[in-house]
């Protein structure tokens, strides 16, 4: 009997030891998995880091590439396109003007009434999402949709005028894709970006396509200005504040433009403008430099994109991509461990995590990060995630956004450096001057785009980095001003200032 009891006791002890060992083993393994994820996060953070020294290298690279792009056609990944906009609106414009803005996810139609003296007397805007299927169909279908939407808008808002009565109305057209401009109101599409792929449009004159669609719909309107969204933003910035010298758009995609001296546009010899300057559309989304902190996630995103080896800067910065970088990091962590529970196939779906959702997780200020939990569950099918994992997700969002904002900031300072507004001597003959120049001038950069205007942490990181790179002596002279809907309003203003001018102000001798 005694032996039996002893035997049972030993068996129980062995059993509990075994259970304990299994549990300890599990805990050790789970701790190991946790640490491997933490290590992966650290590595990602390190690879994506943007200390100010690295940002200054990006600043210099941007200025040098700008110079190279102006020196010769194809001299840089920066196209540095001529816009034929040599005079920016100055506030004296008046009358009613329409504008169309085709860019990223949304399409906008505007009607503004300018009253001179820097005033806008009336402003109507309508936003419409572009139906996904039209982004990859034919140019005719695409422009028919736009013309029809404009027609309906004119009918609704046009002071009860029938479209046929709207004669001679000048229209500004903001088309936020790379266009080789041939005059202020004509230009051919170089390539699509941001998920658009209407193949028959490439190399066609976009104004001609629009103008034809307008006639098909019976709208007698004249496209007086074809501009890029960044140029429109610069125009509206300048309308309000004459110290505005550059504009940056950070929304679904990203781009920038600035006012350059005509004689610095070396690739266009004999360029004469009445103002002595011309707005250059940088197409900075395609900027590239070995100083950019690229990670394996960026490489994968690029390789799987519709435009591999293209728009490298845009893919690190803009709203189309940030959420997807976060998704990729979470996906890799989930494959390497079970910290997110069983692997969710949603994690393999490109663009399933949009940037606004990522921003909502990043900006979740509830104590238990309930918004993070909700988005993980609803968007990624990841259920019941402990708080420390939710914090990890927030951290991933932070790394991605901080890098994007700081790189955009470096790009902005790069432009200022190119035109000698960063407190240094600027750039001549492709060489950076490192010396501080004496005179500091108030410099305004107009900023537009949903990422900057709606994502507070992104905006704060960007503003902070501009000040950090410039240093406290120069930073107070540089002002970033939000121009909401600037792109469209600016196009209408440019239509106004161009229709007012009867002579061509740009000549190439
Ligand atoms: P578009 O660039 O398409 O012309 P917007 O300038 O309005 O349009 O920018 C829209 C983009 O901005 C979205 O694709 C998204 O990436 C980003 N965005 C919009 N709202 C937010 C938000 N609340 N948080 C983060 N990103 C946002
Ligand atoms: Mg836009």
PDB file of C-alpha atoms in Angstrom, residues 102 104-108 127-138 141-146 148-149 194-198:
ATOM      1  CA  UNK A 102      -7.469  65.249 -61.598  1.00  0.00           C
ATOM      2  CA  UNK A 104      -5.073  60.894 -57.032  1.00  0.00           C
ATOM      3  CA  UNK A 105      -7.997  59.208 -55.408  1.00  0.00           C
ATOM      4  CA  UNK A 106     -10.280  62.192 -55.631  1.00  0.00           C
ATOM      5  CA  UNK A 107     -11.308  64.355 -58.494  1.00  0.00           C
ATOM      6  CA  UNK A 108     -12.373  67.926 -57.850  1.00  0.00           C
ATOM      7  CA  UNK A 127     -15.116  66.228 -54.684  1.00  0.00           C
ATOM      8  CA  UNK A 128     -15.768  62.919 -56.359  1.00  0.00           C
ATOM      9  CA  UNK A 129     -13.861  59.668 -56.104  1.00  0.00           C
ATOM     10  CA  UNK A 130     -12.569  58.450 -59.448  1.00  0.00           C
ATOM     11  CA  UNK A 131     -14.187  55.060 -60.103  1.00  0.00           C
ATOM     12  CA  UNK A 132     -11.426  52.481 -59.780  1.00  0.00           C
ATOM     13  CA  UNK A 133     -12.215  50.801 -63.095  1.00  0.00           C
ATOM     14  CA  UNK A 134     -11.766  54.055 -65.036  1.00  0.00           C
ATOM     15  CA  UNK A 135      -8.172  54.308 -63.852  1.00  0.00           C
ATOM     16  CA  UNK A 136      -7.120  51.523 -66.174  1.00  0.00           C
ATOM     17  CA  UNK A 137      -9.524  51.834 -69.127  1.00  0.00           C
ATOM     18  CA  UNK A 138      -9.378  54.115 -72.170  1.00  0.00           C
ATOM     19  CA  UNK A 141     -13.990  56.774 -71.097  1.00  0.00           C
ATOM     20  CA  UNK A 142     -11.894  58.571 -68.505  1.00  0.00           C
ATOM     21  CA  UNK A 143     -12.318  62.059 -69.991  1.00  0.00           C
ATOM     22  CA  UNK A 144     -16.000  61.456 -70.732  1.00  0.00           C
ATOM     23  CA  UNK A 145     -16.532  60.833 -67.035  1.00  0.00           C
ATOM     24  CA  UNK A 146     -14.704  64.058 -66.198  1.00  0.00           C
ATOM     25  CA  UNK A 148     -19.905  64.768 -67.703  1.00  0.00           C
ATOM     26  CA  UNK A 149     -19.128  65.549 -64.057  1.00  0.00           C
ATOM     27  CA  UNK A 194      -0.338  56.499 -58.367  1.00  0.00           C
ATOM     28  CA  UNK A 195      -2.005  53.389 -59.736  1.00  0.00           C
ATOM     29  CA  UNK A 196      -3.350  54.887 -62.961  1.00  0.00           C
ATOM     30  CA  UNK A 197      -2.665  52.941 -66.145  1.00  0.00           C
ATOM     31  CA  UNK A 198      -4.655  54.245 -69.123  1.00  0.00           C
TER      32      UNK A 198
END
